[in-house]
Amino acid sequence: VNLSTRQLSDPLLLNTVQSALANAGLDAKRLTLEITESTVMADVTNAFRVLTELRSIGVKIAIDDFGTGYSSLSLLSEIPVDTLKIDRSFVTGVAKRPEPARLIRAILLLASDFGLHTVAEGVEERDQDEVLQGLGCQASQGFYFARPMPATQLGELLERDSCIPMGTV
């Protein structure tokens, strides 16, 4: 679930998330909240406090579009985060040119050193997924796997299509 700057600054966010989890009967460990680097940079002190509170109840935190915003590497050691999502702008040319692969490899090494999970966004072709897996990316998401769909269709897709690679999101 994406969080905006406004939502992150809402003093009732923790209560809202807890209520939503309770109403849905969802274990907090199954929820990942995504924030962009620019959202964190808008108010680092508040972001740190709120993200720490959210993680204390078991919610996972992901930095979305990593490498395209402020890219403050100090954030990785300062804010509580579980996942780095590699922006599709790096993924697009990964199978055709060496430069995107080099950047992704560096991001993966950085994530590994910080003990973070990695997800590549915007995977649209098989060769992109193969290169990403070869580089050690832990998960991928994009149109190659499925287009956005209602939850009911997702359940049907998962029931009938058992060939979706295990490392995908």
N, CA, C and O atoms as a DFTB+ gen file, in Angstrom:
676 C
 N C O
     1  1       0.856      -1.173       0.000
     2  2       0.000       0.000       0.000
     3  2       0.897       1.228       0.000
     4  3       1.792       1.351       0.836
     5  1       0.655       2.140      -0.942
     6  2       1.446       3.359      -1.026
     7  2       1.002       4.380       0.020
     8  3      -0.193       4.548       0.267
     9  1       1.969       5.055       0.627
    10  2       1.694       6.136       1.571
    11  2       2.171       7.448       0.980
    12  3       3.293       7.536       0.482
    13  1       1.331       8.462       1.030
    14  2       1.711       9.788       0.551
    15  2       2.369      10.577       1.677
    16  3       2.341      10.165       2.836
    17  1       2.955      11.703       1.325
    18  2       3.546      12.597       2.318
    19  2       2.487      13.032       3.322
    20  3       2.742      13.076       4.525
    21  1       1.308      13.349       2.825
    22  2       0.222      13.787       3.700
    23  2      -0.196      12.684       4.670
    24  3      -0.407      12.941       5.855
    25  1      -0.313      11.476       4.173
    26  2      -0.686      10.366       5.048
    27  2       0.382      10.112       6.111
    28  3       0.064       9.832       7.266
    29  1       1.651      10.212       5.709
    30  2       2.736       9.981       6.651
    31  2       2.752      11.028       7.760
    32  3       3.208      10.751       8.869
    33  1       2.260      12.222       7.469
    34  2       2.232      13.273       8.489
    35  2       0.930      13.294       9.288
    36  3       0.766      14.121      10.185
    37  1       0.012      12.398       8.969
    38  2      -1.256      12.321       9.689
    39  2      -1.024      11.707      11.071
    40  3      -0.546      10.576      11.160
    41  1      -1.351      12.427      12.154
    42  2      -1.116      11.886      13.499
    43  2      -1.961      10.644      13.809
    44  3      -1.677       9.930      14.771
    45  1      -2.985      10.388      13.011
    46  2      -3.844       9.227      13.238
    47  2      -3.468       8.024      12.370
    48  3      -4.179       7.019      12.369
    49  1      -2.360       8.116      11.634
    50  2      -1.994       7.043      10.709
    51  2      -1.863       5.695      11.414
    52  3      -2.409       4.700      10.937
    53  1      -1.164       5.645      12.521
    54  2      -0.979       4.373      13.221
    55  2      -2.330       3.783      13.612
    56  3      -2.561       2.590      13.416
    57  1      -3.218       4.598      14.158
    58  2      -4.553       4.120      14.530
    59  2      -5.326       3.652      13.305
    60  3      -6.017       2.635      13.356
    61  1      -5.211       4.389      12.205
    62  2      -5.903       4.021      10.969
    63  2      -5.423       2.665      10.465
    64  3      -6.228       1.821      10.072
    65  1      -4.110       2.461      10.478
    66  2      -3.547       1.187      10.015
    67  2      -3.979       0.046      10.935
    68  3      -4.367      -1.022      10.461
    69  1      -3.913       0.269      12.242
    70  2      -4.325      -0.772      13.186
    71  2      -5.801      -1.133      12.997
    72  3      -6.165      -2.309      13.032
    73  1      -6.642      -0.129      12.799
    74  2      -8.075      -0.381      12.574
    75  2      -8.297      -1.149      11.278
    76  3      -9.087      -2.092      11.240
    77  1      -7.611      -0.752      10.229
    78  2      -7.757      -1.430       8.941
    79  2      -7.315      -2.893       9.046
    80  3      -7.963      -3.781       8.492
    81  1      -6.222      -3.138       9.750
    82  2      -5.750      -4.514       9.936
    83  2      -6.779      -5.336      10.707
    84  3      -7.079      -6.473      10.346
    85  1      -7.315      -4.742      11.777
    86  2      -8.315      -5.450      12.590
    87  2      -9.578      -5.727      11.782
    88  3     -10.118      -6.832      11.835
    89  1     -10.050      -4.735      11.040
    90  2     -11.269      -4.900      10.235
    91  2     -11.098      -5.957       9.148
    92  3     -12.040      -6.679       8.820
    93  1      -9.890      -6.042       8.591
    94  2      -9.632      -7.005       7.522
    95  2      -9.235      -8.376       8.068
    96  3      -9.195      -9.355       7.323
    97  1      -8.942      -8.446       9.373
    98  2      -8.467      -9.694       9.951
    99  2      -7.106     -10.088       9.409
   100  3      -6.804     -11.273       9.270
   101  1      -6.285      -9.091       9.102
   102  2      -4.981      -9.308       8.481
   103  2      -3.864      -9.175       9.509
   104  3      -3.835      -8.224      10.290
   105  1      -2.960     -10.124       9.503
   106  2      -1.766     -10.053      10.342
   107  2      -0.895      -8.905       9.832
   108  3      -0.652      -8.797       8.630
   109  1      -0.430      -8.058      10.732
   110  2       0.374      -6.883      10.350
   111  2       1.602      -7.263       9.535
   112  3       2.047      -6.477       8.699
   113  1       2.155      -8.442       9.757
   114  2       3.343      -8.882       9.017
   115  2       3.051      -9.100       7.534
   116  3       3.977      -9.200       6.729
   117  1       1.778      -9.174       7.170
   118  2       1.393      -9.380       5.769
   119  2       1.191      -8.063       5.028
   120  3       0.919      -8.061       3.827
   121  1       1.324      -6.943       5.738
   122  2       1.116      -5.626       5.135
   123  2       2.453      -4.937       4.914
   124  3       3.267      -4.837       5.831
   125  1       2.677      -4.460       3.691
   126  2       3.847      -3.645       3.384
   127  2       3.361      -2.272       2.956
   128  3       2.546      -2.140       2.043
   129  1       3.875      -1.252       3.630
   130  2       3.572       0.128       3.269
   131  2       4.752       0.670       2.483
   132  3       5.900       0.562       2.914
   133  1       4.461       1.260       1.315
   134  2       5.504       1.780       0.438
   135  2       5.552       3.297       0.522
   136  3       4.526       3.976       0.490
   137  1       6.776       3.809       0.629
   138  2       6.993       5.253       0.632
   139  2       8.108       5.561      -0.359
   140  3       8.991       4.735      -0.591
   141  1       8.060       6.746      -0.936
   142  2       9.150       7.158      -1.823
   143  2      10.206       7.882      -0.998
   144  3       9.944       8.332       0.117
   145  1      11.391       7.984      -1.560
   146  2      12.462       8.713      -0.878
   147  2      12.048      10.156      -0.612
   148  3      12.335      10.702       0.453
   149  1      11.378      10.769      -1.575
   150  2      10.974      12.168      -1.402
   151  2       9.961      12.325      -0.275
   152  3       9.935      13.362       0.387
   153  1       9.124      11.313      -0.045
   154  2       8.179      11.346       1.066
   155  2       8.929      11.379       2.388
   156  3       8.577      12.144       3.286
   157  1       9.951      10.560       2.511
   158  2      10.754      10.538       3.732
   159  2      11.480      11.865       3.902
   160  3      11.518      12.422       5.000
   161  1      12.054      12.370       2.816
   162  2      12.868      13.589       2.895
   163  2      12.039      14.832       3.226
   164  3      12.587      15.835       3.683
   165  1      10.728      14.774       2.998
   166  2       9.876      15.927       3.311
   167  2       9.938      16.254       4.796
   168  3       9.849      17.423       5.174
   169  1      10.089      15.242       5.642
   170  2      10.214      15.445       7.088
   171  2      10.836      14.186       7.677
   172  3      10.128      13.294       8.143
   173  1      12.152      14.121       7.654
   174  2      12.877      12.924       8.059
   175  2      12.577      12.545       9.508
   176  3      12.380      11.369       9.812
   177  1      12.543      13.519      10.392
   178  2      12.309      13.241      11.814
   179  2      10.953      12.590      12.027
   180  3      10.848      11.578      12.720
   181  1       9.917      13.166      11.437
   182  2       8.578      12.593      11.567
   183  2       8.505      11.229      10.891
   184  3       7.921      10.297      11.443
   185  1       9.090      11.103       9.707
   186  2       9.060       9.826       8.990
   187  2       9.704       8.734       9.834
   188  3       9.173       7.627       9.923
   189  1      10.833       9.032      10.448
   190  2      11.511       8.054      11.292
   191  2      10.601       7.616      12.437
   192  3      10.481       6.423      12.715
   193  1       9.968       8.568      13.093
   194  2       9.090       8.262      14.229
   195  2       7.912       7.391      13.786
   196  3       7.629       6.362      14.400
   197  1       7.233       7.807      12.723
   198  2       6.038       7.095      12.257
   199  2       6.393       5.700      11.744
   200  3       5.707       4.727      12.060
   201  1       7.453       5.603      10.961
   202  2       7.840       4.302      10.426
   203  2       8.279       3.346      11.534
   204  3       8.028       2.143      11.459
   205  1       8.930       3.885      12.555
   206  2       9.310       3.069      13.711
   207  2       8.064       2.541      14.413
   208  3       8.019       1.372      14.795
   209  1       7.053       3.391      14.585
   210  2       5.793       2.964      15.212
   211  2       5.117       1.877      14.379
   212  3       4.639       0.879      14.920
   213  1       5.080       2.074      13.069
   214  2       4.427       1.098      12.191
   215  2       5.151      -0.246      12.230
   216  3       4.519      -1.301      12.275
   217  1       6.463      -0.197      12.214
   218  2       7.222      -1.449      12.273
   219  2       7.073      -2.131      13.622
   220  3       7.163      -3.355      13.714
   221  1       6.846      -1.344      14.676
   222  2       6.689      -1.934      16.015
   223  2       5.438      -2.804      16.116
   224  3       5.364      -3.683      16.975
   225  1       4.458      -2.570      15.249
   226  2       3.264      -3.421      15.253
   227  2       3.379      -4.549      14.228
   228  3       2.459      -5.353      14.080
   229  1       4.511      -4.607      13.522
   230  2       4.763      -5.705      12.588
   231  2       4.638      -5.372      11.122
   232  3       4.919      -6.218      10.274
   233  1       4.218      -4.147      10.795
   234  2       4.065      -3.739       9.397
   235  2       5.445      -3.631       8.741
   236  3       6.394      -3.155       9.364
   237  1       5.554      -4.069       7.498
   238  2       6.797      -3.950       6.729
   239  2       6.810      -2.618       5.991
   240  3       5.758      -2.101       5.618
   241  1       8.002      -2.063       5.781
   242  2       8.165      -0.776       5.100
   243  2       9.069      -0.970       3.887
   244  3      10.125      -1.595       3.981
   245  1       8.642      -0.427       2.743
   246  2       9.431      -0.486       1.511
   247  2       9.688       0.914       0.999
   248  3       8.817       1.782       1.070
   249  1      10.894       1.133       0.478
   250  2      11.198       2.384      -0.219
   251  2      10.942       2.127      -1.691
   252  3      11.619       1.317      -2.324
   253  1       9.949       2.832      -2.229
   254  2       9.533       2.667      -3.615
   255  2      10.392       3.542      -4.520
   256  3      10.871       4.596      -4.100
   257  1      10.585       3.107      -5.757
   258  2      11.325       3.866      -6.776
   259  2      12.737       4.210      -6.316
   260  3      13.227       5.307      -6.585
   261  1      13.391       3.284      -5.626
   262  2      14.718       3.574      -5.079
   263  2      15.691       3.964      -6.188
   264  3      15.739       3.338      -7.246
   265  1      16.450       4.997      -5.921
   266  2      17.480       5.454      -6.839
   267  2      17.049       6.564      -7.763
   268  3      17.872       7.087      -8.515
   269  1      15.771       6.946      -7.735
   270  2      15.310       7.991      -8.645
   271  2      14.954       9.284      -7.931
   272  3      14.775      10.317      -8.577
   273  1      14.850       9.244      -6.618
   274  2      14.488      10.447      -5.859
   275  2      15.734      11.109      -5.305
   276  3      16.721      11.322      -6.010
   277  1      15.660      11.423      -4.041
   278  2      16.786      12.086      -3.388
   279  2      17.985      11.162      -3.255
   280  3      19.128      11.619      -3.232
   281  1      17.729       9.878      -3.169
   282  2      18.777       8.870      -3.030
   283  2      19.741       9.165      -1.896
   284  3      20.951       8.995      -2.047
   285  1      19.228       9.596      -0.786
   286  2      20.063       9.830       0.382
   287  2      20.417       8.485       0.988
   288  3      19.597       7.865       1.665
   289  1      21.636       8.037       0.743
   290  2      22.033       6.720       1.209
   291  2      22.049       6.629       2.724
   292  3      21.948       5.537       3.283
   293  1      22.177       7.773       3.393
   294  2      22.145       7.752       4.852
   295  2      20.788       7.292       5.366
   296  3      20.680       6.816       6.496
   297  1      19.748       7.432       4.540
   298  2      18.418       6.976       4.950
   299  2      18.411       5.485       5.271
   300  3      17.705       5.043       6.178
   301  1      19.186       4.725       4.537
   302  2      19.176       3.280       4.720
   303  2      19.651       2.871       6.107
   304  3      19.239       1.831       6.622
   305  1      20.506       3.672       6.710
   306  2      20.974       3.337       8.056
   307  2      20.180       4.057       9.130
   308  3      20.314       3.738      10.311
   309  1      19.352       5.028       8.742
   310  2      18.636       5.827       9.730
   311  2      17.166       5.462       9.883
   312  3      16.647       5.466      10.999
   313  1      16.487       5.146       8.789
   314  2      15.049       4.884       8.902
   315  2      14.780       3.386       8.905
   316  3      15.524       2.611       8.304
   317  1      13.720       2.990       9.580
   318  2      13.378       1.568       9.600
   319  2      12.728       1.164       8.282
   320  3      11.617       1.591       7.968
   321  1      13.422       0.349       7.527
   322  2      12.924      -0.080       6.227
   323  2      13.266      -1.552       6.034
   324  3      14.281      -2.029       6.541
   325  1      12.417      -2.273       5.298
   326  2      12.615      -3.699       5.072
   327  2      12.960      -4.034       3.629
   328  3      13.653      -5.016       3.363
   329  1      12.470      -3.208       2.685
   330  2      12.561      -3.543       1.261
   331  2      12.962      -2.330       0.439
   332  3      12.512      -1.214       0.699
   333  1      13.812      -2.556      -0.556
   334  2      14.106      -1.551      -1.576
   335  2      13.452      -2.002      -2.868
   336  3      13.663      -3.127      -3.321
   337  1      12.652      -1.118      -3.461
   338  2      12.018      -1.419      -4.741
   339  2      12.784      -0.671      -5.829
   340  3      12.815       0.559      -5.856
   341  1      13.391      -1.433      -6.712
   342  2      14.220      -0.869      -7.780
   343  2      13.306      -0.330      -8.872
   344  3      12.481      -1.062      -9.419
   345  1      13.455       0.930      -9.179
   346  2      12.579       1.609     -10.125
   347  2      12.673       0.999     -11.521
   348  3      13.726       0.530     -11.953
   349  1      11.534       1.024     -12.206
   350  2      11.444       0.450     -13.553
   351  2      12.387       1.132     -14.539
   352  3      12.752       0.528     -15.548
   353  1      12.789       2.371     -14.277
   354  2      13.698       3.058     -15.198
   355  2      15.039       2.327     -15.295
   356  3      15.715       2.428     -16.319
   357  1      15.435       1.599     -14.261
   358  2      16.650       0.787     -14.309
   359  2      16.380      -0.549     -14.988
   360  3      17.252      -1.098     -15.660
   361  1      15.175      -1.066     -14.811
   362  2      14.814      -2.392     -15.307
   363  2      14.622      -2.399     -16.817
   364  3      14.939      -3.390     -17.475
   365  1      14.107      -1.305     -17.374
   366  2      13.742      -1.247     -18.786
   367  2      14.853      -1.733     -19.715
   368  3      14.587      -2.534     -20.611
   369  1      16.069      -1.278     -19.528
   370  2      17.152      -1.653     -20.439
   371  2      18.085      -2.714     -19.918
   372  3      19.133      -2.957     -20.518
   373  1      17.735      -3.362     -18.806
   374  2      18.668      -4.270     -18.143
   375  2      19.112      -5.436     -19.023
   376  3      20.230      -5.923     -18.859
   377  1      18.286      -5.892     -19.935
   378  2      18.643      -7.042     -20.765
   379  2      19.348      -6.638     -22.052
   380  3      19.847      -7.498     -22.778
   381  1      19.397      -5.344     -22.343
   382  2      19.947      -4.895     -23.625
   383  2      21.235      -4.082     -23.505
   384  3      22.012      -3.996     -24.456
   385  1      21.456      -3.489     -22.336
   386  2      22.630      -2.633     -22.149
   387  2      23.299      -2.962     -20.817
   388  3      22.615      -3.361     -19.875
   389  1      24.612      -2.804     -20.717
   390  2      25.300      -3.166     -19.470
   391  2      25.109      -2.143     -18.334
   392  3      25.187      -2.513     -17.162
   393  1      24.865      -0.884     -18.657
   394  2      24.801       0.149     -17.624
   395  2      23.682      -0.089     -16.603
   396  3      23.937      -0.008     -15.401
   397  1      22.444      -0.382     -17.048
   398  2      21.400      -0.636     -16.043
   399  2      21.731      -1.832     -15.150
   400  3      21.445      -1.809     -13.953
   401  1      22.326      -2.862     -15.719
   402  2      22.694      -4.035     -14.919
   403  2      23.725      -3.662     -13.864
   404  3      23.669      -4.160     -12.740
   405  1      24.658      -2.799     -14.213
   406  2      25.670      -2.356     -13.239
   407  2      25.018      -1.592     -12.091
   408  3      25.350      -1.806     -10.925
   409  1      24.094      -0.705     -12.427
   410  2      23.395       0.054     -11.385
   411  2      22.566      -0.870     -10.493
   412  3      22.571      -0.729      -9.270
   413  1      21.866      -1.801     -11.102
   414  2      21.052      -2.732     -10.322
   415  2      21.941      -3.589      -9.427
   416  3      21.611      -3.825      -8.265
   417  1      23.064      -4.054      -9.962
   418  2      23.998      -4.855      -9.158
   419  2      24.466      -4.059      -7.935
   420  3      24.563      -4.605      -6.837
   421  1      24.754      -2.775      -8.127
   422  2      25.182      -1.924      -7.006
   423  2      24.061      -1.765      -5.968
   424  3      24.312      -1.818      -4.764
   425  1      22.837      -1.572      -6.442
   426  2      21.691      -1.450      -5.526
   427  2      21.497      -2.755      -4.759
   428  3      21.247      -2.738      -3.553
   429  1      21.613      -3.884      -5.455
   430  2      21.451      -5.186      -4.799
   431  2      22.524      -5.426      -3.745
   432  3      22.235      -5.966      -2.677
   433  1      23.741      -5.035      -4.032
   434  2      24.826      -5.182      -3.066
   435  2      24.568      -4.299      -1.841
   436  3      24.743      -4.732      -0.702
   437  1      24.157      -3.076      -2.092
   438  2      23.826      -2.150      -1.009
   439  2      22.699      -2.710      -0.145
   440  3      22.790      -2.710       1.082
   441  1      21.645      -3.184      -0.789
   442  2      20.513      -3.763      -0.060
   443  2      20.964      -4.969       0.762
   444  3      20.569      -5.119       1.918
   445  1      21.777      -5.812       0.176
   446  2      22.267      -6.995       0.879
   447  2      23.064      -6.600       2.119
   448  3      22.891      -7.189       3.186
   449  1      23.919      -5.621       1.980
   450  2      24.730      -5.168       3.116
   451  2      23.870      -4.621       4.255
   452  3      24.258      -4.702       5.420
   453  1      22.706      -4.066       3.921
   454  2      21.805      -3.539       4.940
   455  2      20.739      -4.559       5.353
   456  3      19.877      -4.256       6.179
   457  1      20.796      -5.753       4.787
   458  2      19.842      -6.795       5.135
   459  2      18.435      -6.522       4.627
   460  3      17.453      -6.895       5.270
   461  1      18.337      -5.866       3.467
   462  2      17.039      -5.489       2.918
   463  2      16.619      -6.425       1.787
   464  3      17.453      -6.912       1.024
   465  1      15.334      -6.664       1.696
   466  2      14.728      -7.425       0.604
   467  2      14.698      -6.526      -0.637
   468  3      14.592      -5.307      -0.506
   469  1      14.788      -7.102      -1.826
   470  2      14.752      -6.304      -3.055
   471  2      13.641      -6.763      -3.983
   472  3      13.361      -7.955      -4.113
   473  1      13.014      -5.782      -4.624
   474  2      11.959      -6.030      -5.603
   475  2      12.225      -5.139      -6.815
   476  3      12.384      -3.927      -6.671
   477  1      12.273      -5.726      -7.991
   478  2      12.422      -4.957      -9.226
   479  2      11.034      -4.647      -9.769
   480  3      10.194      -5.538      -9.896
   481  1      10.800      -3.383     -10.088
   482  2       9.507      -2.946     -10.616
   483  2       9.551      -2.834     -12.139
   484  3      10.605      -2.589     -12.726
   485  1       8.412      -3.014     -12.753
   486  2       8.288      -2.752     -14.179
   487  2       8.845      -3.817     -15.087
   488  3       9.244      -3.517     -16.212
   489  1       8.884      -5.055     -14.631
   490  2       9.380      -6.142     -15.474
   491  2       8.296      -6.453     -16.512
   492  3       7.174      -6.825     -16.167
   493  1       8.656      -6.293     -17.782
   494  2       7.688      -6.485     -18.858
   495  2       8.062      -7.622     -19.797
   496  3       7.240      -8.048     -20.610
   497  1       9.283      -8.114     -19.698
   498  2       9.742      -9.144     -20.626
   499  2      10.508     -10.234     -19.884
   500  3      11.118      -9.994     -18.842
   501  1      10.458     -11.427     -20.446
   502  2      11.127     -12.575     -19.835
   503  2      12.627     -12.338     -19.667
   504  3      13.199     -12.676     -18.631
   505  1      13.269     -11.752     -20.695
   506  2      14.716     -11.559     -20.597
   507  2      15.088     -10.605     -19.462
   508  3      16.147     -10.758     -18.855
   509  1      14.237      -9.630     -19.171
   510  2      14.487      -8.745     -18.025
   511  2      14.457      -9.549     -16.730
   512  3      15.338      -9.404     -15.883
   513  1      13.444     -10.393     -16.581
   514  2      13.317     -11.197     -15.369
   515  2      14.509     -12.135     -15.218
   516  3      15.026     -12.307     -14.114
   517  1      14.943     -12.736     -16.304
   518  2      16.077     -13.654     -16.245
   519  2      17.355     -12.939     -15.817
   520  3      18.111     -13.457     -14.995
   521  1      17.599     -11.750     -16.371
   522  2      18.794     -10.987     -15.988
   523  2      18.705     -10.594     -14.514
   524  3      19.684     -10.719     -13.778
   525  1      17.548     -10.125     -14.085
   526  2      17.372      -9.712     -12.690
   527  2      17.603     -10.876     -11.734
   528  3      18.259     -10.715     -10.705
   529  1      17.068     -12.042     -12.069
   530  2      17.303     -13.215     -11.227
   531  2      18.777     -13.580     -11.206
   532  3      19.319     -13.954     -10.166
   533  1      19.424     -13.467     -12.364
   534  2      20.853     -13.748     -12.449
   535  2      21.694     -12.788     -11.616
   536  3      22.745     -13.159     -11.094
   537  1      21.221     -11.555     -11.497
   538  2      21.918     -10.566     -10.676
   539  2      21.666     -10.782      -9.188
   540  3      22.392     -10.248      -8.349
   541  1      20.638     -11.565      -8.858
   542  2      20.337     -11.841      -7.456
   543  2      19.172     -11.059      -6.884
   544  3      18.995     -11.012      -5.667
   545  1      18.373     -10.444      -7.748
   546  2      17.190      -9.731      -7.267
   547  2      16.213     -10.754      -6.688
   548  3      15.943     -11.780      -7.313
   549  1      15.689     -10.479      -5.509
   550  2      14.865     -11.458      -4.798
   551  2      13.445     -11.578      -5.326
   552  3      12.840     -12.645      -5.223
   553  1      12.901     -10.506      -5.889
   554  2      11.525     -10.553      -6.386
   555  2      11.360      -9.538      -7.501
   556  3      12.130      -8.585      -7.615
   557  1      10.340      -9.761      -8.322
   558  2      10.036      -8.866      -9.429
   559  2       8.537      -8.674      -9.521
   560  3       7.756      -9.515      -9.077
   561  1       8.150      -7.555     -10.103
   562  2       6.733      -7.328     -10.380
   563  2       6.625      -6.564     -11.684
   564  3       7.527      -5.812     -12.054
   565  1       5.526      -6.762     -12.371
   566  2       5.313      -6.044     -13.616
   567  2       4.375      -6.780     -14.546
   568  3       3.875      -7.859     -14.228
   569  1       4.143      -6.177     -15.705
   570  2       3.202      -6.704     -16.679
   571  2       3.613      -8.069     -17.226
   572  3       2.762      -8.801     -17.731
   573  1       4.882      -8.429     -17.141
   574  2       5.311      -9.748     -17.592
   575  2       4.553     -10.835     -16.829
   576  3       4.239     -11.886     -17.389
   577  1       4.265     -10.587     -15.579
   578  2       3.594     -11.571     -14.730
   579  2       2.082     -11.434     -14.793
   580  3       1.367     -12.433     -14.868
   581  1       1.590     -10.195     -14.764
   582  2       0.143      -9.955     -14.835
   583  2      -0.116      -8.461     -14.855
   584  3       0.653      -7.670     -14.309
   585  1      -1.203      -8.096     -15.489
   586  2      -1.672      -6.709     -15.471
   587  2      -2.422      -6.479     -14.159
   588  3      -2.861      -7.438     -13.524
   589  1      -2.574      -5.217     -13.746
   590  2      -3.381      -4.946     -12.546
   591  2      -4.786      -5.532     -12.722
   592  3      -5.348      -5.510     -13.817
   593  1      -5.344      -6.058     -11.615
   594  2      -6.656      -6.702     -11.685
   595  2      -7.329      -6.658     -10.325
   596  3      -6.674      -6.471      -9.300
   597  1      -8.646      -6.832     -10.326
   598  2      -9.373      -6.919      -9.054
   599  2      -8.921      -8.153      -8.267
   600  3      -8.454      -9.133      -8.847
   601  1      -9.065      -8.092      -6.957
   602  2      -8.632      -9.182      -6.086
   603  2      -9.276     -10.511      -6.465
   604  3      -8.629     -11.556      -6.387
   605  1     -10.539     -10.483      -6.875
   606  2     -11.211     -11.736      -7.240
   607  2     -10.530     -12.396      -8.440
   608  3     -10.386     -13.618      -8.480
   609  1     -10.114     -11.594      -9.407
   610  2      -9.419     -12.155     -10.569
   611  2      -8.036     -12.671     -10.178
   612  3      -7.566     -13.668     -10.726
   613  1      -7.383     -11.994      -9.231
   614  2      -6.067     -12.441      -8.785
   615  2      -6.166     -13.834      -8.180
   616  3      -5.344     -14.702      -8.474
   617  1      -7.169     -14.048      -7.335
   618  2      -7.374     -15.372      -6.751
   619  2      -7.559     -16.432      -7.814
   620  3      -6.994     -17.522      -7.716
   621  1      -8.349     -16.119      -8.834
   622  2      -8.574     -17.056      -9.934
   623  2      -7.272     -17.330     -10.692
   624  3      -6.980     -18.473     -11.045
   625  1      -6.496     -16.273     -10.938
   626  2      -5.225     -16.423     -11.639
   627  2      -4.284     -17.343     -10.863
   628  3      -3.665     -18.235     -11.444
   629  1      -4.178     -17.129      -9.579
   630  2      -3.278     -17.944      -8.767
   631  2      -3.728     -19.393      -8.691
   632  3      -2.897     -20.299      -8.622
   633  1      -5.026     -19.617      -8.704
   634  2      -5.545     -20.985      -8.668
   635  2      -5.261     -21.743      -9.955
   636  3      -4.938     -22.930      -9.912
   637  1      -5.375     -21.077     -11.099
   638  2      -5.232     -21.801     -12.371
   639  2      -3.822     -21.743     -12.951
   640  3      -3.478     -22.572     -13.794
   641  1      -3.007     -20.796     -12.528
   642  2      -1.692     -20.612     -13.136
   643  2      -0.602     -20.846     -12.114
   644  3      -0.134     -19.906     -11.472
   645  1      -0.201     -22.072     -11.963
   646  2       0.830     -22.394     -10.980
   647  2       2.246     -22.200     -11.520
   648  3       3.218     -22.552     -10.851
   649  1       2.369     -21.640     -12.732
   650  2       3.702     -21.464     -13.313
   651  2       4.273     -20.075     -13.049
   652  3       5.315     -19.730     -13.606
   653  1       3.619     -19.270     -12.214
   654  2       4.170     -17.958     -11.878
   655  2       5.423     -18.195     -11.049
   656  3       5.350     -18.885     -10.032
   657  1       6.575     -17.647     -11.446
   658  2       7.824     -17.883     -10.713
   659  2       7.684     -17.492      -9.243
   660  3       7.019     -16.511      -8.911
   661  1       8.317     -18.269      -8.371
   662  2       8.210     -18.074      -6.928
   663  2       8.776     -16.738      -6.465
   664  3       8.302     -16.216      -5.455
   665  1       9.750     -16.160      -7.135
   666  2      10.367     -14.915      -6.708
   667  2       9.617     -13.671      -7.126
   668  3      10.138     -12.566      -6.976
   669  1       8.418     -13.813      -7.642
   670  2       7.679     -12.650      -8.122
   671  2       6.759     -12.118      -7.050
   672  3       6.401     -12.817      -6.102
   673  1       6.386     -10.868      -7.221
   674  2       5.462     -10.199      -6.287
   675  2       4.193      -9.908      -7.014
   676  3       3.264      -9.347      -6.432
